[in-house]
Tab-separated table of C-alpha atoms and ligand atoms in Angstrom:
chain	number	residue	atom	x	y	z
X	1	MET	CA	58.525	97.439	106.405
X	2	SER	CA	55.408	95.368	107.050
X	3	GLY	CA	55.382	92.639	109.702
X	4	ARG	CA	58.346	90.918	111.275
X	5	PRO	CA	61.160	90.370	108.737
X	6	ASN	CA	62.610	86.877	108.458
X	7	LEU	CA	66.376	87.293	108.250
X	8	MET	CA	66.829	83.769	106.879
X	9	THR	CA	64.934	84.141	103.590
X	10	PRO	CA	67.293	83.610	100.620
X	11	GLU	CA	66.591	87.197	99.431
X	12	LEU	CA	67.590	88.721	102.766
X	13	LYS	CA	70.634	86.479	103.109
X	14	ALA	CA	71.766	87.636	99.645
X	15	ASN	CA	71.230	91.298	100.491
X	16	PRO	CA	70.080	92.303	103.972
X	17	TYR	CA	71.450	95.846	103.699
X	18	PRO	CA	68.352	97.822	102.600
X	19	LEU	CA	66.460	96.221	105.506
X	20	TYR	CA	69.285	97.039	107.931
X	21	ALA	CA	69.268	100.690	106.791
X	22	GLU	CA	65.535	100.841	107.444
X	23	LEU	CA	65.911	99.211	110.858
X	24	ARG	CA	68.630	101.722	111.818
X	25	ARG	CA	66.319	104.580	110.823
X	26	ASN	CA	62.997	103.362	112.170
X	27	ALA	CA	63.360	100.349	114.441
X	28	PRO	CA	66.883	100.076	115.877
X	29	VAL	CA	65.722	97.477	118.423
X	30	SER	CA	62.932	95.264	117.047
X	31	GLN	CA	61.754	91.677	116.838
X	32	VAL	CA	62.701	89.546	113.833
X	33	ASP	CA	62.255	85.956	112.681
X	34	PRO	CA	63.213	83.196	112.956
X	35	GLY	CA	62.259	82.854	116.592
X	36	GLY	CA	61.231	86.409	117.458
X	37	MET	CA	64.752	87.458	118.493
X	38	TRP	CA	65.371	91.121	119.314
X	39	ALA	CA	67.589	92.526	116.562
X	40	VAL	CA	69.889	95.446	117.395
X	41	ALA	CA	70.729	97.372	114.228
X	42	ARG	CA	72.518	100.550	115.357
X	43	TYR	CA	76.112	101.055	116.520
X	44	GLU	CA	75.140	102.879	119.728
X	45	GLU	CA	72.808	100.205	121.117
X	46	GLY	CA	74.909	97.369	119.693
X	47	MET	CA	78.007	98.555	121.534
X	48	TYR	CA	75.996	98.933	124.726
X	49	VAL	CA	75.022	95.262	124.470
X	50	LEU	CA	78.549	94.043	123.714
X	51	LYS	CA	80.055	96.119	126.552
X	52	ASN	CA	77.575	94.880	129.163
X	53	PRO	CA	77.857	91.109	129.556
X	54	ARG	CA	76.212	91.372	132.994
X	55	LEU	CA	72.953	92.478	131.343
X	56	PHE	CA	73.443	90.764	127.969
X	57	SER	CA	74.883	87.326	128.612
X	58	SER	CA	76.685	85.203	126.017
X	59	ALA	CA	74.589	82.314	127.316
X	60	GLY	CA	72.424	83.547	124.407
X	61	PHE	CA	74.976	81.963	122.058
X	62	GLY	CA	74.620	78.698	123.987
X	63	LEU	CA	70.812	78.794	123.768
X	64	ALA	CA	70.755	79.531	120.045
X	65	THR	CA	73.331	76.868	119.149
X	66	ASN	CA	71.650	74.136	121.180
X	67	PRO	CA	67.901	74.203	120.450
X	68	PRO	CA	65.833	71.422	122.097
X	69	TRP	CA	65.560	69.448	118.814
X	70	LEU	CA	69.360	69.082	118.630
X	71	GLY	CA	69.817	67.248	121.935
X	72	GLY	CA	73.227	68.673	122.848
X	73	ASN	CA	75.959	70.689	121.146
X	74	PRO	CA	79.427	71.059	122.721
X	75	VAL	CA	79.855	74.580	121.275
X	76	SER	CA	77.053	75.777	123.564
X	77	GLN	CA	79.368	74.962	126.523
X	78	SER	CA	82.386	76.735	124.994
X	79	MET	CA	83.957	80.007	126.112
X	80	GLY	CA	81.927	81.684	123.335
X	81	ALA	CA	78.877	81.061	125.523
X	82	MET	CA	80.496	82.122	128.821
X	83	ASP	CA	80.574	85.430	130.672
X	84	PRO	CA	83.332	86.995	132.776
X	85	PRO	CA	85.049	85.930	134.984
X	86	GLN	CA	84.717	82.262	133.914
X	87	HIS	CA	85.234	83.248	130.270
X	88	GLY	CA	88.531	85.065	130.930
X	89	ARG	CA	90.176	82.033	132.567
X	90	LEU	CA	89.654	79.874	129.490
X	91	ARG	CA	90.554	82.642	127.084
X	92	MET	CA	93.893	83.219	128.843
X	93	LEU	CA	94.838	79.624	128.144
X	94	VAL	CA	94.479	79.841	124.383
X	95	ASN	CA	95.594	83.453	123.887
X	96	HIS	CA	99.248	82.648	123.300
X	97	ALA	CA	98.485	80.671	120.125
X	98	PHE	CA	96.954	83.773	118.558
X	99	THR	CA	99.384	86.600	119.403
X	100	SER	CA	100.718	88.632	116.469
X	101	ALA	CA	104.143	87.009	116.928
X	102	ALA	CA	102.663	83.487	116.745
X	103	VAL	CA	100.648	84.456	113.681
X	104	ASN	CA	103.605	86.091	111.912
X	105	ARG	CA	105.595	82.888	112.323
X	106	MET	CA	102.982	81.136	110.163
X	107	GLU	CA	103.314	83.633	107.307
X	108	PRO	CA	105.874	81.822	105.071
X	109	ARG	CA	103.963	78.508	105.260
X	110	VAL	CA	100.596	80.128	104.578
X	111	ARG	CA	101.993	82.174	101.673
X	112	ALA	CA	103.500	79.070	100.007
X	113	PHE	CA	100.263	77.148	100.449
X	114	ALA	CA	98.113	80.016	99.083
X	115	GLN	CA	100.358	80.183	95.999
X	116	GLU	CA	99.909	76.443	95.429
X	117	VAL	CA	96.126	76.747	95.726
X	118	VAL	CA	95.967	79.650	93.296
X	119	ALA	CA	98.260	77.918	90.773
X	120	LYS	CA	95.689	75.115	90.461
X	121	LEU	CA	92.785	77.410	89.505
X	122	PRO	CA	91.678	77.060	85.864
X	123	LEU	CA	92.028	79.997	83.478
X	124	GLU	CA	88.950	81.058	81.438
X	125	HIS	CA	87.020	77.980	82.608
X	126	PRO	CA	84.069	78.074	85.029
X	127	VAL	CA	85.170	77.425	88.601
X	128	ASP	CA	83.356	77.533	91.932
X	129	MET	CA	85.657	79.816	93.913
X	130	VAL	CA	84.391	78.646	97.328
X	131	PRO	CA	85.806	75.086	97.327
X	132	ALA	CA	88.639	76.007	94.920
X	133	PHE	CA	89.912	79.215	96.543
X	134	ALA	CA	88.048	80.290	99.702
X	135	LEU	CA	88.223	77.011	101.632
X	136	PRO	CA	91.743	75.570	101.296
X	137	VAL	CA	93.763	78.278	103.091
X	138	PRO	CA	91.569	78.557	106.227
X	139	ALA	CA	91.299	74.734	106.384
X	140	PHE	CA	95.100	74.430	106.078
X	141	VAL	CA	95.650	77.010	108.836
X	142	LEU	CA	93.116	75.488	111.215
X	143	GLY	CA	94.434	72.005	110.458
X	144	ASN	CA	97.986	73.153	111.244
X	145	LEU	CA	96.960	74.923	114.419
X	146	LEU	CA	95.101	71.908	115.763
X	147	GLY	CA	97.344	69.276	114.149
X	148	LEU	CA	94.541	67.723	112.052
X	149	ASP	CA	94.789	65.388	109.091
X	150	ALA	CA	94.992	67.382	105.818
X	151	SER	CA	92.772	64.876	103.970
X	152	LEU	CA	89.821	65.989	106.100
X	153	HIS	CA	89.778	69.622	105.005
X	154	SER	CA	86.641	69.556	102.860
X	155	GLN	CA	84.922	67.394	105.467
X	156	LEU	CA	85.685	70.090	108.068
X	157	LYS	CA	83.866	72.641	105.921
X	158	ARG	CA	80.813	70.389	105.435
X	159	TRP	CA	80.645	69.940	109.199
X	160	ALA	CA	81.058	73.680	109.815
X	161	ASP	CA	78.232	74.413	107.317
X	162	GLN	CA	75.897	72.064	109.177
X	163	LEU	CA	76.863	73.412	112.599
X	164	THR	CA	76.384	77.078	111.658
X	165	SER	CA	73.008	76.349	110.036
X	166	VAL	CA	71.574	75.380	113.481
X	167	THR	CA	70.558	79.002	114.040
X	168	ALA	CA	68.511	79.073	110.813
X	169	ILE	CA	66.398	75.925	111.345
X	170	ARG	CA	62.885	76.113	112.813
X	171	PRO	CA	61.564	73.476	115.250
X	172	ASP	CA	59.075	72.253	112.572
X	173	GLU	CA	61.749	71.787	109.842
X	174	THR	CA	62.419	68.209	110.877
X	175	GLU	CA	64.007	67.104	107.584
X	176	ARG	CA	66.768	69.744	107.952
X	177	GLN	CA	67.503	68.704	111.539
X	178	GLU	CA	68.793	65.169	111.049
X	179	PRO	CA	71.944	66.127	109.058
X	180	VAL	CA	72.850	68.632	111.794
X	181	ARG	CA	72.414	66.040	114.562
X	182	GLN	CA	74.572	63.686	112.513
X	183	ALA	CA	77.249	66.380	112.043
X	184	VAL	CA	77.388	67.069	115.803
X	185	ALA	CA	77.826	63.330	116.450
X	186	ASP	CA	80.516	62.981	113.746
X	187	VAL	CA	82.483	66.044	114.881
X	188	ARG	CA	82.257	64.897	118.505
X	189	ARG	CA	83.628	61.469	117.576
X	190	TYR	CA	86.381	62.917	115.379
X	191	PHE	CA	87.586	65.522	117.888
X	192	SER	CA	87.414	63.012	120.775
X	193	GLU	CA	89.766	60.756	118.818
X	194	VAL	CA	92.107	63.712	118.166
X	195	VAL	CA	92.216	64.487	121.910
X	196	GLU	CA	92.895	60.832	122.744
X	197	ARG	CA	95.707	60.644	120.192
X	198	ARG	CA	97.353	63.833	121.479
X	199	ARG	CA	97.155	62.547	125.025
X	200	ARG	CA	99.136	59.478	123.943
X	201	GLU	CA	101.481	61.398	121.617
X	202	PRO	CA	101.658	65.106	122.490
X	203	GLY	CA	102.910	67.442	119.748
X	204	GLU	CA	103.438	71.138	119.046
X	205	ASP	CA	99.762	71.938	118.417
X	206	LEU	CA	96.970	73.691	120.269
X	207	VAL	CA	95.240	70.468	121.356
X	208	SER	CA	98.458	69.244	123.030
X	209	ASP	CA	98.847	72.693	124.639
X	210	LEU	CA	95.305	72.506	126.014
X	211	LEU	CA	95.972	69.046	127.431
X	212	ARG	CA	99.071	70.402	129.218
X	213	ALA	CA	97.329	73.595	130.395
X	214	ARG	CA	96.247	74.159	133.990
X	215	VAL	CA	93.614	76.637	135.237
X	216	GLU	CA	94.276	77.362	138.911
X	217	GLY	CA	96.085	74.043	139.181
X	218	GLU	CA	93.336	72.026	137.462
X	219	ALA	CA	93.588	70.410	134.034
X	220	LEU	CA	90.848	71.146	131.521
X	221	THR	CA	88.297	68.360	131.204
X	222	ASP	CA	87.862	66.539	127.887
X	223	ASP	CA	84.447	68.202	127.549
X	224	GLU	CA	86.018	71.669	127.885
X	225	ILE	CA	88.618	70.851	125.235
X	226	LEU	CA	85.950	69.407	122.942
X	227	ALA	CA	83.814	72.536	123.343
X	228	PHE	CA	86.778	74.716	122.364
X	229	LEU	CA	87.478	72.622	119.256
X	230	PHE	CA	83.852	72.969	118.166
X	231	LEU	CA	84.151	76.736	118.663
X	232	MET	CA	87.270	76.838	116.491
X	233	LEU	CA	85.440	75.031	113.706
X	234	LEU	CA	82.738	77.710	113.669
X	235	GLY	CA	84.803	80.747	114.636
X	236	GLY	CA	87.992	79.873	112.812
X	237	LEU	CA	86.877	78.146	109.639
X	238	GLU	CA	83.438	79.275	108.545
X	239	THR	CA	84.038	83.007	109.076
X	240	THR	CA	87.376	83.004	107.274
X	241	VAL	CA	86.102	80.970	104.308
X	242	HIS	CA	83.304	83.536	104.036
X	243	LEU	CA	85.833	86.383	104.155
X	244	MET	CA	87.788	84.829	101.257
X	245	GLY	CA	84.561	84.395	99.272
X	246	LEU	CA	83.529	87.981	99.978
X	247	CYS	CA	86.959	89.148	98.747
X	248	VAL	CA	86.341	87.354	95.420
X	249	LEU	CA	82.886	88.941	95.103
X	250	ALA	CA	84.305	92.397	95.847
X	251	LEU	CA	86.991	91.962	93.142
X	252	MET	CA	84.267	90.885	90.713
X	253	GLU	CA	81.971	93.783	91.535
X	254	HIS	CA	84.693	96.441	91.560
X	255	PRO	CA	87.109	95.833	88.653
X	256	ASP	CA	88.446	99.386	89.136
X	257	VAL	CA	89.457	98.512	92.694
X	258	MET	CA	90.977	95.249	91.479
X	259	ALA	CA	93.110	97.137	88.941
X	260	ARG	CA	94.226	99.634	91.568
X	261	VAL	CA	95.114	96.998	94.159
X	262	ARG	CA	96.947	94.887	91.557
X	263	ALA	CA	99.028	97.912	90.599
X	264	ASP	CA	99.857	98.647	94.243
X	265	ARG	CA	99.850	95.498	96.389
X	266	SER	CA	100.440	97.522	99.559
X	267	LEU	CA	96.716	98.368	99.298
X	268	ILE	CA	95.669	94.730	99.868
X	269	PRO	CA	95.273	95.074	103.668
X	270	ARG	CA	92.988	98.100	103.131
X	271	PHE	CA	90.982	96.161	100.574
X	272	VAL	CA	90.565	93.302	103.077
X	273	GLU	CA	89.449	95.764	105.786
X	274	GLU	CA	86.754	97.187	103.526
X	275	VAL	CA	85.557	93.673	102.591
X	276	LEU	CA	85.356	92.877	106.313
X	277	ARG	CA	83.308	96.019	106.966
X	278	THR	CA	80.916	95.740	104.034
X	279	GLY	CA	80.583	91.935	104.140
X	280	ALA	CA	80.785	91.296	107.902
X	281	PRO	CA	81.380	87.520	107.782
X	282	GLY	CA	80.857	87.419	111.578
X	283	HIS	CA	77.353	88.715	111.177
X	284	GLY	CA	75.044	88.204	114.163
X	285	LEU	CA	76.210	88.139	117.785
X	286	LEU	CA	73.879	86.288	120.126
X	287	ARG	CA	73.066	87.306	123.681
X	288	VAL	CA	70.260	86.845	126.245
X	289	THR	CA	69.099	89.441	128.811
X	290	THR	CA	69.748	88.549	132.458
X	291	GLU	CA	67.081	90.980	133.751
X	292	GLU	CA	64.494	93.371	132.349
X	293	VAL	CA	66.374	96.106	130.529
X	294	GLU	CA	65.648	99.162	128.375
X	295	LEU	CA	67.508	99.368	125.073
X	296	GLY	CA	66.973	102.090	122.461
X	297	GLY	CA	63.676	103.035	124.096
X	298	VAL	CA	62.397	99.438	124.011
X	299	ARG	CA	61.762	97.406	127.173
X	300	LEU	CA	63.168	93.888	126.864
X	301	PRO	CA	62.000	91.247	129.362
X	302	LYS	CA	64.422	89.058	131.308
X	303	GLY	CA	65.433	86.094	129.117
X	304	ALA	CA	64.931	87.984	125.821
X	305	ARG	CA	67.054	86.551	122.998
X	306	VAL	CA	69.072	89.318	121.363
X	307	VAL	CA	71.031	89.355	118.089
X	308	VAL	CA	73.438	92.250	117.534
X	309	LEU	CA	73.431	92.714	113.764
X	310	LEU	CA	77.149	93.317	113.341
X	311	GLY	CA	76.620	93.574	109.568
X	312	SER	CA	74.332	96.535	110.220
X	313	LEU	CA	76.593	98.160	112.836
X	314	CYS	CA	79.390	98.058	110.240
X	315	ARG	CA	77.222	100.189	107.942
X	316	ASP	CA	75.998	102.664	110.553
X	317	GLU	CA	76.390	106.162	109.074
X	318	ALA	CA	77.124	107.472	112.595
X	319	LEU	CA	80.497	105.756	112.336
X	320	PHE	CA	81.058	105.250	108.605
X	321	PRO	CA	80.068	108.190	106.350
X	322	ASN	CA	78.705	107.012	102.956
X	323	SER	CA	78.530	103.631	104.594
X	324	GLU	CA	77.035	101.791	101.593
X	325	ARG	CA	80.004	102.754	99.410
X	326	PHE	CA	82.881	100.314	98.956
X	327	ASP	CA	85.832	102.589	99.628
X	328	ILE	CA	89.283	101.205	100.383
X	329	ASP	CA	90.501	104.670	101.370
X	330	ARG	CA	88.468	104.834	104.551
X	331	PRO	CA	90.236	104.020	107.852
X	332	GLY	CA	90.028	100.366	108.905
X	333	SER	CA	87.968	99.318	111.926
X	334	GLN	CA	88.112	96.490	114.463
X	335	LEU	CA	84.318	96.326	114.564
X	336	PRO	CA	83.911	93.362	112.145
X	337	PHE	CA	85.682	91.279	114.803
X	338	GLY	CA	83.234	92.268	117.541
X	339	HIS	CA	83.843	94.186	120.750
X	340	GLY	CA	84.273	93.540	124.481
X	341	PRO	CA	85.381	90.352	126.246
X	342	HIS	CA	84.599	88.093	123.253
X	343	PHE	CA	86.475	90.218	120.690
X	344	CYS	CA	87.706	87.748	118.069
X	345	ILE	CA	90.816	85.957	119.230
X	346	GLY	CA	91.677	85.046	115.625
X	347	ALA	CA	91.559	88.544	114.074
X	348	PRO	CA	95.320	88.792	113.261
X	349	LEU	CA	95.232	85.289	111.795
X	350	ALA	CA	92.148	85.978	109.650
X	351	ARG	CA	93.727	89.194	108.320
X	352	LEU	CA	96.968	87.383	107.498
X	353	GLU	CA	95.160	84.578	105.661
X	354	ALA	CA	93.063	86.956	103.576
X	355	ARG	CA	96.032	89.187	102.724
X	356	LEU	CA	98.162	86.265	101.540
X	357	ALA	CA	95.359	84.574	99.585
X	358	VAL	CA	94.410	87.817	97.799
X	359	GLU	CA	98.094	88.568	97.126
X	360	ALA	CA	98.530	85.132	95.499
X	361	LEU	CA	95.368	85.581	93.424
X	362	LEU	CA	96.330	89.041	92.148
X	363	GLU	CA	99.859	87.944	91.296
X	364	ARG	CA	98.510	85.364	88.883
X	365	TYR	CA	95.236	86.705	87.495
X	366	GLY	CA	94.248	90.012	85.936
X	367	GLY	CA	90.492	89.767	86.358
X	368	VAL	CA	87.624	87.730	87.735
X	369	SER	CA	84.080	87.784	86.363
X	370	PRO	CA	80.816	85.955	87.145
X	371	GLY	CA	80.594	82.396	85.788
X	372	PRO	CA	77.463	80.443	84.876
X	373	GLY	CA	74.879	80.171	87.672
X	374	PRO	CA	73.973	82.253	90.689
X	375	VAL	CA	75.975	83.028	93.807
X	376	VAL	CA	74.436	80.989	96.659
X	377	TRP	CA	74.434	82.375	100.199
X	378	HIS	CA	74.874	80.253	103.299
X	379	ARG	CA	71.896	80.289	105.698
X	380	SER	CA	72.943	81.115	109.244
X	381	MET	CA	72.181	83.759	111.835
X	382	VAL	CA	75.760	84.014	113.120
X	383	VAL	CA	77.807	84.170	109.913
X	384	ARG	CA	77.213	85.510	106.418
X	385	GLY	CA	78.979	84.582	103.206
X	386	PRO	CA	78.685	82.769	99.886
X	387	SER	CA	78.644	78.977	99.754
X	388	SER	CA	79.072	78.960	95.966
X	389	ILE	CA	80.628	81.538	93.600
X	390	PRO	CA	80.612	80.512	89.926
X	391	ALA	CA	83.443	82.516	88.357
X	392	LEU	CA	85.827	82.890	85.419
X	393	LEU	CA	89.436	83.934	85.937
X	394	HIS	CA	91.242	85.991	83.315
X	395	PRO	CA	94.977	86.214	82.614
X	396	ALA	CA	97.193	88.941	84.049
Z	401	HEM	C1	87.099	86.854	108.895
Z	401	HEM	C2	87.329	86.084	109.882
Z	401	HEM	C3	86.717	86.226	111.238
Z	401	HEM	C4	85.698	87.038	111.666
Z	401	HEM	C5	84.914	88.077	110.878
Z	401	HEM	C6	85.493	86.727	113.059
Z	401	HEM	C7	84.571	87.364	113.865
Z	401	HEM	C8	84.389	87.107	115.212
Z	401	HEM	C9	83.486	87.824	116.059
Z	401	HEM	C10	82.580	88.955	115.621
Z	401	HEM	C11	83.582	87.289	117.309
Z	401	HEM	C12	82.820	87.754	118.564
Z	401	HEM	C13	81.660	86.844	118.882
Z	401	HEM	C14	80.783	87.378	119.991
Z	401	HEM	O1	81.007	88.475	120.534
Z	401	HEM	O2	79.802	86.677	120.333
Z	401	HEM	C15	84.565	86.224	117.236
Z	401	HEM	C16	84.949	85.434	118.285
Z	401	HEM	C17	85.833	84.401	118.163
Z	401	HEM	N1	86.614	84.084	117.079
Z	401	HEM	FE1	86.583	84.988	115.288
Z	401	HEM	N2	86.363	85.739	113.432
Z	401	HEM	C18	87.144	85.421	112.353
Z	401	HEM	C19	88.188	84.513	112.299
Z	401	HEM	C20	88.595	83.744	113.348
Z	401	HEM	C21	89.717	82.830	113.322
Z	401	HEM	C22	90.647	82.627	112.136
Z	401	HEM	C23	89.726	82.215	114.533
Z	401	HEM	C24	90.661	81.161	115.056
Z	401	HEM	C25	91.395	80.362	114.337
Z	401	HEM	C26	88.637	82.749	115.327
Z	401	HEM	C27	88.312	82.353	116.595
Z	401	HEM	C28	87.376	82.979	117.378
Z	401	HEM	C29	87.082	82.548	118.745
Z	401	HEM	C30	87.711	81.369	119.480
Z	401	HEM	C31	86.119	83.450	119.226
Z	401	HEM	C32	85.479	83.439	120.625
Z	401	HEM	C33	86.275	84.375	121.487
Z	401	HEM	C34	85.707	84.456	122.886
Z	401	HEM	O3	84.611	83.941	123.140
Z	401	HEM	O4	86.384	85.054	123.725
Z	401	HEM	N3	87.982	83.690	114.578
Z	401	HEM	N4	85.052	86.140	115.954
């Protein structure tokens, strides 16, 4: 490795794994671009960071998602950017919407919708599997949860793409900044209207719940609710769309696995777990040091921006023998959903969505192969996944 690697180059977005392996071996805590962040590549140091919010504050997420050129971003005020104990109070309020029981109740609706989506896919004709397959189910689920208008689903994804690209834009890339500023303004306006509407006409959705909720006797402010909705757009939509896309790529790359999972559908959850581990759609976790601290033999100053490379931790040989191998027989792991106080609140929901979407796809199609054109990878520090997958579907 020569010089500081830039994690946002298209080559590294498409395949960062050889670099991660080298970082784990030779430079487990080292500076990377963009922005000279300190990248943590190994499981041991990564877990230390995630378990110690007092030293490694999630304010780092707030800093990275609201650079000076943006001029404000509600997600940087969300619970994703908070530390205990403030973080726990907000998290308690939304927890109930994400329990396994609440998620299981959604299963019949999500299954029916996934089957409808899959039935519309063309056979033996080129199709981009991201808008056609990966997006609709997560957009439907998020829309249902928040009570949003179904006609806005593809707009939600365009907004989420812009919002997650914040972490990949340099201060001098002025032409890429305007669309992001516009997206923040549009999402703010749209979600503010949703909150207003629910205040007038409360329903059985999470926004109405948040309006009714009280923390130590106090109602949440509109800004707090808005910040949470922004967080759901990034945490709930973008990651899950990426997971669906990564599932398609894994089926394409491993036809033997596809045949095995088709023959025994009870293997689908294991397949999804291995896609989560090898693809790590939640890819970089952002923190900032609250004081000078030593990590992996490296002294980090107070205020150092840190990115825990979850995608690298998920391939650490210390935890996963033969880590580069796609192997659905290995035990599943919670690691792709993070660790510590910010552990993903939507993990059961994401697993359910992926299981049902893959089930629907395998029921109807016998194979999937690359279509014309390259797979394009989304540019973001926090998530990783394809934004376009040209494919051909073959009959069962
Ligand atoms: C494949 C899908 C998903 C992956 C890989 C994923 C991954 C993650 C990870 C790694 C974190 C920890 C962030 C950190 O420590 O800084 C996180 C947090 C979070 N996720 Fe997910 N997520 C997924 C789906 C979802 C879904 C479906 C929802 C909700 C609908 C959701 C909502 C959230 C929220 C609200 C947080 C912040 C929790 C907190 O700050 O306490 N995620 N997610």
